[in-house]
mmCIF file of C-alpha atoms and ligand atoms in Angstrom:
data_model
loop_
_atom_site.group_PDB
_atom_site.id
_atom_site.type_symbol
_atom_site.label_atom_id
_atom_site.label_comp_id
_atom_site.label_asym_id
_atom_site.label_seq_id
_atom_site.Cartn_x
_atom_site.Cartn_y
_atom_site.Cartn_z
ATOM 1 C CA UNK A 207 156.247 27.872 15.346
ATOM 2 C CA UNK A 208 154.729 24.954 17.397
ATOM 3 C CA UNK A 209 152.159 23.038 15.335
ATOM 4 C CA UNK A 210 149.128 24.410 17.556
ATOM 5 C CA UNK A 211 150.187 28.327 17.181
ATOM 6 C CA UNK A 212 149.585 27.784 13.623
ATOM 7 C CA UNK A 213 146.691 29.406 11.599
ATOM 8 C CA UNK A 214 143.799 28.366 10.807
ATOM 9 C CA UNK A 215 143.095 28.848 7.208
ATOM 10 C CA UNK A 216 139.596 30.650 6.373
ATOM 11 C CA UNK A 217 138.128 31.234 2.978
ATOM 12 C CA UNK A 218 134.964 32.086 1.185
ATOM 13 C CA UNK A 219 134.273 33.483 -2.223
ATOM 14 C CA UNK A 220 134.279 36.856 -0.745
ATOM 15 C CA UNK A 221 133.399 38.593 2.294
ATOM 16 C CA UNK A 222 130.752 36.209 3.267
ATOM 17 C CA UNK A 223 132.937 34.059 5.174
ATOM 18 C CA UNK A 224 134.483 37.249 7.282
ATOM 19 C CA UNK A 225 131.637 36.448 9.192
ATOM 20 C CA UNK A 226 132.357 32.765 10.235
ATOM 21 C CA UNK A 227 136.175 34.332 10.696
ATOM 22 C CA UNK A 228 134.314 36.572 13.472
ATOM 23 C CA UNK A 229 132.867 34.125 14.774
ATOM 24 C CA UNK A 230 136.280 31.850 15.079
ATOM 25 C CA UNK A 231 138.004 35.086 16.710
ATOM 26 C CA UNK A 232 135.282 36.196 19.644
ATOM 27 C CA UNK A 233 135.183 32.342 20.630
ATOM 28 C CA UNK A 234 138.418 30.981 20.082
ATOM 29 C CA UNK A 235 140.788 34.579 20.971
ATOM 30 C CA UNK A 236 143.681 32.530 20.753
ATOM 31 C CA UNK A 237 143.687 31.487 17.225
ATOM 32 C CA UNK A 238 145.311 32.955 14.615
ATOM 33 C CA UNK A 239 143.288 32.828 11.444
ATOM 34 C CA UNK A 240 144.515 33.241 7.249
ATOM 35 C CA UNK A 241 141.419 34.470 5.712
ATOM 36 C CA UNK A 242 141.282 34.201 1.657
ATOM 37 C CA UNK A 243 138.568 35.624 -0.070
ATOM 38 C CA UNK A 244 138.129 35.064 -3.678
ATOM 39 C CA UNK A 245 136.331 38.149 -4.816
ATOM 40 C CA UNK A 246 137.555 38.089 -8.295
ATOM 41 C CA UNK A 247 135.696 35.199 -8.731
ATOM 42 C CA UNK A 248 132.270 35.720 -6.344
ATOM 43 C CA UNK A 249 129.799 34.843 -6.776
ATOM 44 C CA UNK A 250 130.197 30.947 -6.587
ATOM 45 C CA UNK A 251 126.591 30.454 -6.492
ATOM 46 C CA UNK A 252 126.100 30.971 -10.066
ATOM 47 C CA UNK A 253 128.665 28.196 -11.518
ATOM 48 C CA UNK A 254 129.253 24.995 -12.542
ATOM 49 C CA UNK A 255 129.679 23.083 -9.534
ATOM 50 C CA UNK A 256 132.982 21.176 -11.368
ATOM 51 C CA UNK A 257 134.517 24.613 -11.643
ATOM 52 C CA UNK A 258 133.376 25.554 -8.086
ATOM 53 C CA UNK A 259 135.265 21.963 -7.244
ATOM 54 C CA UNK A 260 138.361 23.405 -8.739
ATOM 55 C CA UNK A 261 138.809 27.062 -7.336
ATOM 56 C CA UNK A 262 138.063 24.610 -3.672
ATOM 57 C CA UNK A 263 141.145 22.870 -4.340
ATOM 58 C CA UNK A 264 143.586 26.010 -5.522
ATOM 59 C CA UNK A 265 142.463 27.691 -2.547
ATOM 60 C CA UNK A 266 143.296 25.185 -0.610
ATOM 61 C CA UNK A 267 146.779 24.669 -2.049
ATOM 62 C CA UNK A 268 147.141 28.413 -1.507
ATOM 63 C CA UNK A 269 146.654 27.543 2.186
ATOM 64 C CA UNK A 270 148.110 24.735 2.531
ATOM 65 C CA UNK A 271 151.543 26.703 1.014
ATOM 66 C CA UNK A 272 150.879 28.987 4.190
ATOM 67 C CA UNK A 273 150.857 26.241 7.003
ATOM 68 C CA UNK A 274 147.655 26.694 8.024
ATOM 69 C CA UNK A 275 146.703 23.620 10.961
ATOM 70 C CA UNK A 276 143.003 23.675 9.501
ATOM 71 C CA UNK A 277 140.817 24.740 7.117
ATOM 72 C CA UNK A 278 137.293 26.032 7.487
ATOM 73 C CA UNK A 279 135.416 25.714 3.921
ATOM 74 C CA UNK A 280 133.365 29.247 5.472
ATOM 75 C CA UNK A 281 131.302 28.871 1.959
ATOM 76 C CA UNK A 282 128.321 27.241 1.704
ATOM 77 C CA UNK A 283 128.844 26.904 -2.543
ATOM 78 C CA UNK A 284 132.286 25.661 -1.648
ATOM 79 C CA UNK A 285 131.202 23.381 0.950
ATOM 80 C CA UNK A 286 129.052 21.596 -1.449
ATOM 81 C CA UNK A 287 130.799 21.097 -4.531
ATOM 82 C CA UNK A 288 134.450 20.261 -2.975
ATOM 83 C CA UNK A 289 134.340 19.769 1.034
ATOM 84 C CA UNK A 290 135.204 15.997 0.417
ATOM 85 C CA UNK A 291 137.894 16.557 -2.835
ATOM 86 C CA UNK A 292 139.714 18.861 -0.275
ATOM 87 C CA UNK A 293 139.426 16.791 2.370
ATOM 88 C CA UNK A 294 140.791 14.338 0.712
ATOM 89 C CA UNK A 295 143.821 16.473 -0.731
ATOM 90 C CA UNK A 296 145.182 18.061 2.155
ATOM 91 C CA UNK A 297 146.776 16.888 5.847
ATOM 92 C CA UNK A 298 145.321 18.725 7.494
ATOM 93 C CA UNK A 299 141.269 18.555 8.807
ATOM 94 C CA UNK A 300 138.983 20.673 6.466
ATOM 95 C CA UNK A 301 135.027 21.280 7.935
ATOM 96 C CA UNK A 302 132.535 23.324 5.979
ATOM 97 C CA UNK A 303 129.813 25.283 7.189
ATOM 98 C CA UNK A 304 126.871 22.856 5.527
ATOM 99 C CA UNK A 305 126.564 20.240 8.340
ATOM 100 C CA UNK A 306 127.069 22.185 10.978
ATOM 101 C CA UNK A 307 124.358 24.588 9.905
ATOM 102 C CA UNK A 308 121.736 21.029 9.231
ATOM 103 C CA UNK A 309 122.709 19.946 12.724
ATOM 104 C CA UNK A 310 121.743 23.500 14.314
ATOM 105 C CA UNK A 311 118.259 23.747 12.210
ATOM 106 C CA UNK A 312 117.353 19.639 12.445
ATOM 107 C CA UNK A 313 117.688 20.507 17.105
ATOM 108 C CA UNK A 314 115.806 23.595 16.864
ATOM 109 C CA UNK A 315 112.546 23.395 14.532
ATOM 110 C CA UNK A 316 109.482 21.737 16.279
ATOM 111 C CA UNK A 317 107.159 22.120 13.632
ATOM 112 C CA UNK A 318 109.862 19.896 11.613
ATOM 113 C CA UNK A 319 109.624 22.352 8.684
ATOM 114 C CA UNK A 320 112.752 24.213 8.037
ATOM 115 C CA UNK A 321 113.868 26.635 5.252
ATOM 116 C CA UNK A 322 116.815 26.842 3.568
ATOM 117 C CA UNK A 323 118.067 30.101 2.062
ATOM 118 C CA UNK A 324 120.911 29.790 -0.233
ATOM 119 C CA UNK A 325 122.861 30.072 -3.656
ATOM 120 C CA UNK A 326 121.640 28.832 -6.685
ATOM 121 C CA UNK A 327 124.497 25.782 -5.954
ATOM 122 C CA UNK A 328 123.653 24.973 -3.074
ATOM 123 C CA UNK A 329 120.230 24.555 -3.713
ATOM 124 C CA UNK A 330 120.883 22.681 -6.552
ATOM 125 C CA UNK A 331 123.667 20.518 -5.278
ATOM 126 C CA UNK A 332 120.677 19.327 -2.797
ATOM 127 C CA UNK A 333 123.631 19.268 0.202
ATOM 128 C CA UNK A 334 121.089 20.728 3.012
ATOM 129 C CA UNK A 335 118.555 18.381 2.363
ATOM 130 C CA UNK A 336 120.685 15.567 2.454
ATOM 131 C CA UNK A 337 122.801 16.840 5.201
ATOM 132 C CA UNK A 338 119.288 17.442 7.657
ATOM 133 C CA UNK A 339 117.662 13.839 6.683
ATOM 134 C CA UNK A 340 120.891 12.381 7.433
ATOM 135 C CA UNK A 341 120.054 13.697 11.053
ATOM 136 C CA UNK A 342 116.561 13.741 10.773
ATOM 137 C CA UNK A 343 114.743 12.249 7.846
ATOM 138 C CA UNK A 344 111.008 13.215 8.957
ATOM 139 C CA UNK A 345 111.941 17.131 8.534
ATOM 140 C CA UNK A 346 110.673 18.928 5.465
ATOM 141 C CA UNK A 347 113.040 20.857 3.835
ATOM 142 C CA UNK A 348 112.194 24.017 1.557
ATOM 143 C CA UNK A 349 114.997 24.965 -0.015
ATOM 144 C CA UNK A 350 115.005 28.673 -1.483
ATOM 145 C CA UNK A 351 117.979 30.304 -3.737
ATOM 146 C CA UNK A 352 118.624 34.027 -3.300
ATOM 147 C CA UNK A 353 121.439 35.092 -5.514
ATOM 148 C CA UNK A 354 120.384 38.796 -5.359
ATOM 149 C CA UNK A 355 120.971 38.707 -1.529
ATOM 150 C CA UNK A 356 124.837 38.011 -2.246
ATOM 151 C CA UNK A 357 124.983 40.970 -4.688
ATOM 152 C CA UNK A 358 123.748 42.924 -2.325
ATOM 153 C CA UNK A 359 126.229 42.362 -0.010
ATOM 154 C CA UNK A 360 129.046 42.414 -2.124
ATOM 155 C CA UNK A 361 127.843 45.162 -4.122
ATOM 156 C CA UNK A 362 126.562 47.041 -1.047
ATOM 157 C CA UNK A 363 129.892 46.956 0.754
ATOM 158 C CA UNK A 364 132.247 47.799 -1.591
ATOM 159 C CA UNK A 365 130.310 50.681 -3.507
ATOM 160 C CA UNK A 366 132.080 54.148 -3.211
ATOM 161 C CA UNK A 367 130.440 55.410 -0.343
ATOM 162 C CA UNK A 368 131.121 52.772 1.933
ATOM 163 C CA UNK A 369 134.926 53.560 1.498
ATOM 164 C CA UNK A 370 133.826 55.758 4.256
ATOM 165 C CA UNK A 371 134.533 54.088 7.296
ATOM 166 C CA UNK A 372 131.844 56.106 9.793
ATOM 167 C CA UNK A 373 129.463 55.570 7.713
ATOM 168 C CA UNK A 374 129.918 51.970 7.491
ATOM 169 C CA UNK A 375 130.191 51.919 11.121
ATOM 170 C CA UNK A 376 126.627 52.966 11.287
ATOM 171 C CA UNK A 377 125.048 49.083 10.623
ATOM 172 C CA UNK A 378 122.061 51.151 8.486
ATOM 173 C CA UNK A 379 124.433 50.073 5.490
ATOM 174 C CA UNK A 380 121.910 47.509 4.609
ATOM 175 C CA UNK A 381 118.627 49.740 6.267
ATOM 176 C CA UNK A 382 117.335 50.567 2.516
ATOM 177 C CA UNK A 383 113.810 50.274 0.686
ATOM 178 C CA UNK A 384 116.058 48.600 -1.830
ATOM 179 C CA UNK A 385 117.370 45.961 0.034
ATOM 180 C CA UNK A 386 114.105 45.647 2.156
ATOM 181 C CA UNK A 387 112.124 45.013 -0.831
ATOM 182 C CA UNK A 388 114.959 42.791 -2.226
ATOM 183 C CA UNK A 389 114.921 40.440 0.868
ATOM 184 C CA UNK A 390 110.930 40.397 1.236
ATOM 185 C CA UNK A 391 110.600 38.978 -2.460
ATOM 186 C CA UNK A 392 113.264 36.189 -1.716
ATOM 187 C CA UNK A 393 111.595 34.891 1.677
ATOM 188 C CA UNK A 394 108.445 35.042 0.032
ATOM 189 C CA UNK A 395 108.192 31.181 -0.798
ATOM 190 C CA UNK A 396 109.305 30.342 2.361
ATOM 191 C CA UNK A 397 106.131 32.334 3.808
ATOM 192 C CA UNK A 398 102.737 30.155 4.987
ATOM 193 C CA UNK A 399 104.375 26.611 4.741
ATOM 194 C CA UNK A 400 104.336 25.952 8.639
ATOM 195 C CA UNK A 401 108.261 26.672 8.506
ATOM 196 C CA UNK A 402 109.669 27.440 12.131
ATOM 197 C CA UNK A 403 112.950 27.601 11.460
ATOM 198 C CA UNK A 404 115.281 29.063 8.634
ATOM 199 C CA UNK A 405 118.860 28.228 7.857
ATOM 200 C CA UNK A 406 121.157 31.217 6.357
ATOM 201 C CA UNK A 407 122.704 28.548 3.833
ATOM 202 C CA UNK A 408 125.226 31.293 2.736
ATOM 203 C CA UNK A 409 127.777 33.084 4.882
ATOM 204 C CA UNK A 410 126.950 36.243 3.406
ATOM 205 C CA UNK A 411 123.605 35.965 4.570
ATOM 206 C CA UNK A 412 124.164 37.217 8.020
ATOM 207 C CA UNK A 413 125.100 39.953 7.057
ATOM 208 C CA UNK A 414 121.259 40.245 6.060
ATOM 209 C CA UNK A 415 120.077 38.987 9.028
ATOM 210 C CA UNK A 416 118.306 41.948 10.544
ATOM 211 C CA UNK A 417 116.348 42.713 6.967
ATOM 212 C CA UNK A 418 115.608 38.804 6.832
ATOM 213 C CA UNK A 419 114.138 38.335 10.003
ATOM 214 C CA UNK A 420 111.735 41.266 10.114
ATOM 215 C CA UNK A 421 110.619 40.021 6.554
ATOM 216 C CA UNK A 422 109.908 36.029 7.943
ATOM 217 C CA UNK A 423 108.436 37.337 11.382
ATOM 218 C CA UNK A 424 108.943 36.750 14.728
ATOM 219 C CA UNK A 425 107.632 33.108 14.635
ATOM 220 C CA UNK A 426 110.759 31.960 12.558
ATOM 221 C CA UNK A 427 113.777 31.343 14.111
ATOM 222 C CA UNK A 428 117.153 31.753 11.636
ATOM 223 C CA UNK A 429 119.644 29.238 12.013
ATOM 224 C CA UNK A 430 123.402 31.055 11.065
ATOM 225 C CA UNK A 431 125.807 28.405 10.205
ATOM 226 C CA UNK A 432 128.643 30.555 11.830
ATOM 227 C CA UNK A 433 128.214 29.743 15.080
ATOM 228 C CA UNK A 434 127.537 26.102 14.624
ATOM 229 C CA UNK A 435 131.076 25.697 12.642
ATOM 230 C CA UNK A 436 132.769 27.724 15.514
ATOM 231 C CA UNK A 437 131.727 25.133 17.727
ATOM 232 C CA UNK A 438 132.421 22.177 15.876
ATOM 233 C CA UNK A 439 135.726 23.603 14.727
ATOM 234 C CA UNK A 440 135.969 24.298 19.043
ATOM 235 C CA UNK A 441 135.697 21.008 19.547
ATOM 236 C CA UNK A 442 137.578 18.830 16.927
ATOM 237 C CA UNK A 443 140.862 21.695 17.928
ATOM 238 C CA UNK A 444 140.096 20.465 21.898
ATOM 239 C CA UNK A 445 139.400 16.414 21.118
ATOM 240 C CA UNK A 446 143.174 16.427 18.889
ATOM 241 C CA UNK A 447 144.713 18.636 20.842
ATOM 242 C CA UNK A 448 145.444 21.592 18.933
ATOM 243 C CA UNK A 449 144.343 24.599 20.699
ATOM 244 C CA UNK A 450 146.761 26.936 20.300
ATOM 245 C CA UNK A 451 148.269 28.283 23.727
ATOM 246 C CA UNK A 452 147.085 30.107 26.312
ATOM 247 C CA UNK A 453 149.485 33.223 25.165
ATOM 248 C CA UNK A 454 149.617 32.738 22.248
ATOM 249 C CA UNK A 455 149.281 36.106 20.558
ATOM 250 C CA UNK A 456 147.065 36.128 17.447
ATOM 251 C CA UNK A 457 147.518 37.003 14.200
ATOM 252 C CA UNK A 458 145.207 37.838 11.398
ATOM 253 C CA UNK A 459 146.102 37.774 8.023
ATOM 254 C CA UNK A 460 143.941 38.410 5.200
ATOM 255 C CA UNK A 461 144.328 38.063 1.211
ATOM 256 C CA UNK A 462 141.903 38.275 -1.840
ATOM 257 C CA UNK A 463 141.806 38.344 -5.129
ATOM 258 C CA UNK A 464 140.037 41.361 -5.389
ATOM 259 C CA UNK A 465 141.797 44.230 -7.818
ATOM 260 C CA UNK A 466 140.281 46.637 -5.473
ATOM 261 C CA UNK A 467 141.997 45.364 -2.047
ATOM 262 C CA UNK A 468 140.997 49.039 -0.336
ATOM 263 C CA UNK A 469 137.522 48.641 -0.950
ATOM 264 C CA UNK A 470 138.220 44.887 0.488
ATOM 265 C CA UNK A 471 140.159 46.121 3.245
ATOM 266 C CA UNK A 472 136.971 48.487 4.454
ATOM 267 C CA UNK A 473 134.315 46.143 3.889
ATOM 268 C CA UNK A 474 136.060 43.690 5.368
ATOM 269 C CA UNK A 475 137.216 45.714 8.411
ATOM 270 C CA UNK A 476 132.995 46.623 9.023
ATOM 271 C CA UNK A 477 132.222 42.606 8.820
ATOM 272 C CA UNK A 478 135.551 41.230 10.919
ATOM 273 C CA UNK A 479 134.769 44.190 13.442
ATOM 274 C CA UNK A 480 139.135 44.735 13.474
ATOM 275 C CA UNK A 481 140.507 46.935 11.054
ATOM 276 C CA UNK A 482 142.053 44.603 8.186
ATOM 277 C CA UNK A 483 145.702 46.090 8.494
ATOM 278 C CA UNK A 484 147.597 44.577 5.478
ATOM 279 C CA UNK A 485 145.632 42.676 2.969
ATOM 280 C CA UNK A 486 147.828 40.950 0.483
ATOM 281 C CA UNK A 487 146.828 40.651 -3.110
ATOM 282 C CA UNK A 488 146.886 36.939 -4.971
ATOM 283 C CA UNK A 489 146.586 37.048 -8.344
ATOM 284 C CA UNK A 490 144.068 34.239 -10.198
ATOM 285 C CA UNK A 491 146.887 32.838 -12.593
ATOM 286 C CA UNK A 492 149.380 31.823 -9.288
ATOM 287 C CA UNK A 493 145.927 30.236 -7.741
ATOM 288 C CA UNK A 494 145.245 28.103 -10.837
ATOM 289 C CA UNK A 495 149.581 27.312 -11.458
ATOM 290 C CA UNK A 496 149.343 26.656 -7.513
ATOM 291 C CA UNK A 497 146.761 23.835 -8.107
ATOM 292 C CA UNK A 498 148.321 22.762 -11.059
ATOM 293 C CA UNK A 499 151.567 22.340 -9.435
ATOM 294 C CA UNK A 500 149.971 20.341 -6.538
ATOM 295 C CA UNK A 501 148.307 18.559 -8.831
ATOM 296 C CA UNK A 502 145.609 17.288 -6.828
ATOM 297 C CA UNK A 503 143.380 16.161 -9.738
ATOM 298 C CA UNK A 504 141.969 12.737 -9.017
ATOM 299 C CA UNK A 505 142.752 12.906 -5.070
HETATM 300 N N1 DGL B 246 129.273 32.923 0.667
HETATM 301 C C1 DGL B 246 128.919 31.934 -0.325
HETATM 302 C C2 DGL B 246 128.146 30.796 0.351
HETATM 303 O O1 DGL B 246 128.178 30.638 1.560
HETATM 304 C C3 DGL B 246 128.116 32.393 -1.499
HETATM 305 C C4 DGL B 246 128.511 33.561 -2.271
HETATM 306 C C5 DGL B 246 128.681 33.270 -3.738
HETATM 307 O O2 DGL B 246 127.695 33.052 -4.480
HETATM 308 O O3 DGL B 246 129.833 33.287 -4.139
HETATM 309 O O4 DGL B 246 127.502 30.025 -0.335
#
């Protein structure tokens, strides 16, 4: 296969990062994409940013193994605690979804206020912050972790009735007092602080977006880091040439951890708006023997 017909390898901790895959497939129709989701392990937000570090870097060996031309980091958790280890370890280019998303929020606040929502390690890791001072360092930054809102999704999407595909197709999946209440409570800080602008630090937010931006108002604008990493991952394809071709027909391949790949398959199928045709199943121990193998410690 010539170099540029290659895949570009996608993963997340779950089915968050479906949505940056999306993304990558309405702009860039061309491009096949390897999506991994590692949804025996989500959430990431929770953990110890060294062992977030090392599930980045057998991931990455898992792609890597599958000849992907680049990898997306479509995690925000992942982005933070091992962007630069992989970057380091592989060939190939690796982005993440962090700076992209700073860039996008620094160009559109004018109050200079923005919000972050995000994981527990992403707030913590302090990434956003850093990453929109690096741009602009007269922006305030609130930073705000919502855990819950990644349960939700994850929890929401892969319950038993959601195995039902017309019923997923209706987007009132998320349209529940539940999850209304749920999203109201974790914008709350966020509320009365002159914030303009609000950054979905976590791919799995989007997937919230409708509940989140009735709860902040219409005066807040939400910054997805989706689209920002589509266009960044746009141009560093066009600037080395690696595009793929013109015909080249695309393929999308998809594999998780997951012991329930069905339940994967459906939820993933309602957020990659394709049905998910064959998922393939990777099993934790090869992951961690993968990493072992490359040993990529130190790199
Ligand atoms: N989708 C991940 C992110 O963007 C978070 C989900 C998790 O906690 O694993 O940060």
């Amino acid at each position: 296969m010539p170099n540029n017909d290659k895949p570009i390898g996608v993963f997340d901790s779950g089915l968050g990062g479906l949505t940056v895959a999306r993304a990558i497939s309405h702009a860039l129709p061309h491009e096949s994409i390897t999506y991994v989701g590692d949804t025996k392990r989500c959430p990431y937000g929770p953990r110890d940013q060294a062992e977030v570090r090392l599930f980045v870097r057998q991931v990455g060996a898992w792609l890597e193994r599958r000849d992907v031309k680049f990898v997306v980091v479509a995690c925000n958790t992942a982005t933070a605690a091992g962007l630069d280890v992989l970057q380091r370890a592989l060939d190939v280019p690796v982005i993440g979804v962090i700076e992209p998303g700073a860039r996008a929020a620094v160009q559109a606040t004018r109050t200079r206020r923005v919000g972050v929502l995000a994981t527990q390690g992403s707030v913590d890791s302090g990434a956003y912050p850093s990453a929109i001072h690096m741009l602009d360092a007269g922006v305030g930054v609130t930073q705000q972790a919502a855990p819950v809102f990644v349960d939700i999704v994850e929890r929401k999407l892969t319950s038993g009735e959601c195995l039902h595909k017309e019923w997923m197709r209706d987007r009132g999946v998320f349209d529940a007092p539940d999850v209304r209440l749920a999203v109201e409570q974790g914008v709350a800080p966020l509320m009365n602080r002159g914030i303009d602008t609000v950054v979905l630090g976590c791919t799995h937010f989007p997937l919230l977006s409708r509940q989140i931006r009735a709860a902040l108002g219409d005066g807040v604008r939400i910054v997805s880091s989706a689209e920002e990493t589509c266009r960044e991952l746009a141009e560093t394809l066009e600037r080395r040439g690696d595009l793929a071709s013109a015909d080249n027909e695309p393929t999308y391949r998809f594999a998780s951890t997951s012991d329930d790949i069905t339940s994967f398959a459906v939820a993933g199928s309602f957020i990659f708006g394709h049905d998910l045709d064959s998922i393939e199943h990777i099993d934790v121990e090869d992951l961690e023997a993968l990493a072992d193998e490359r040993d990529m410690e130190g790199n």
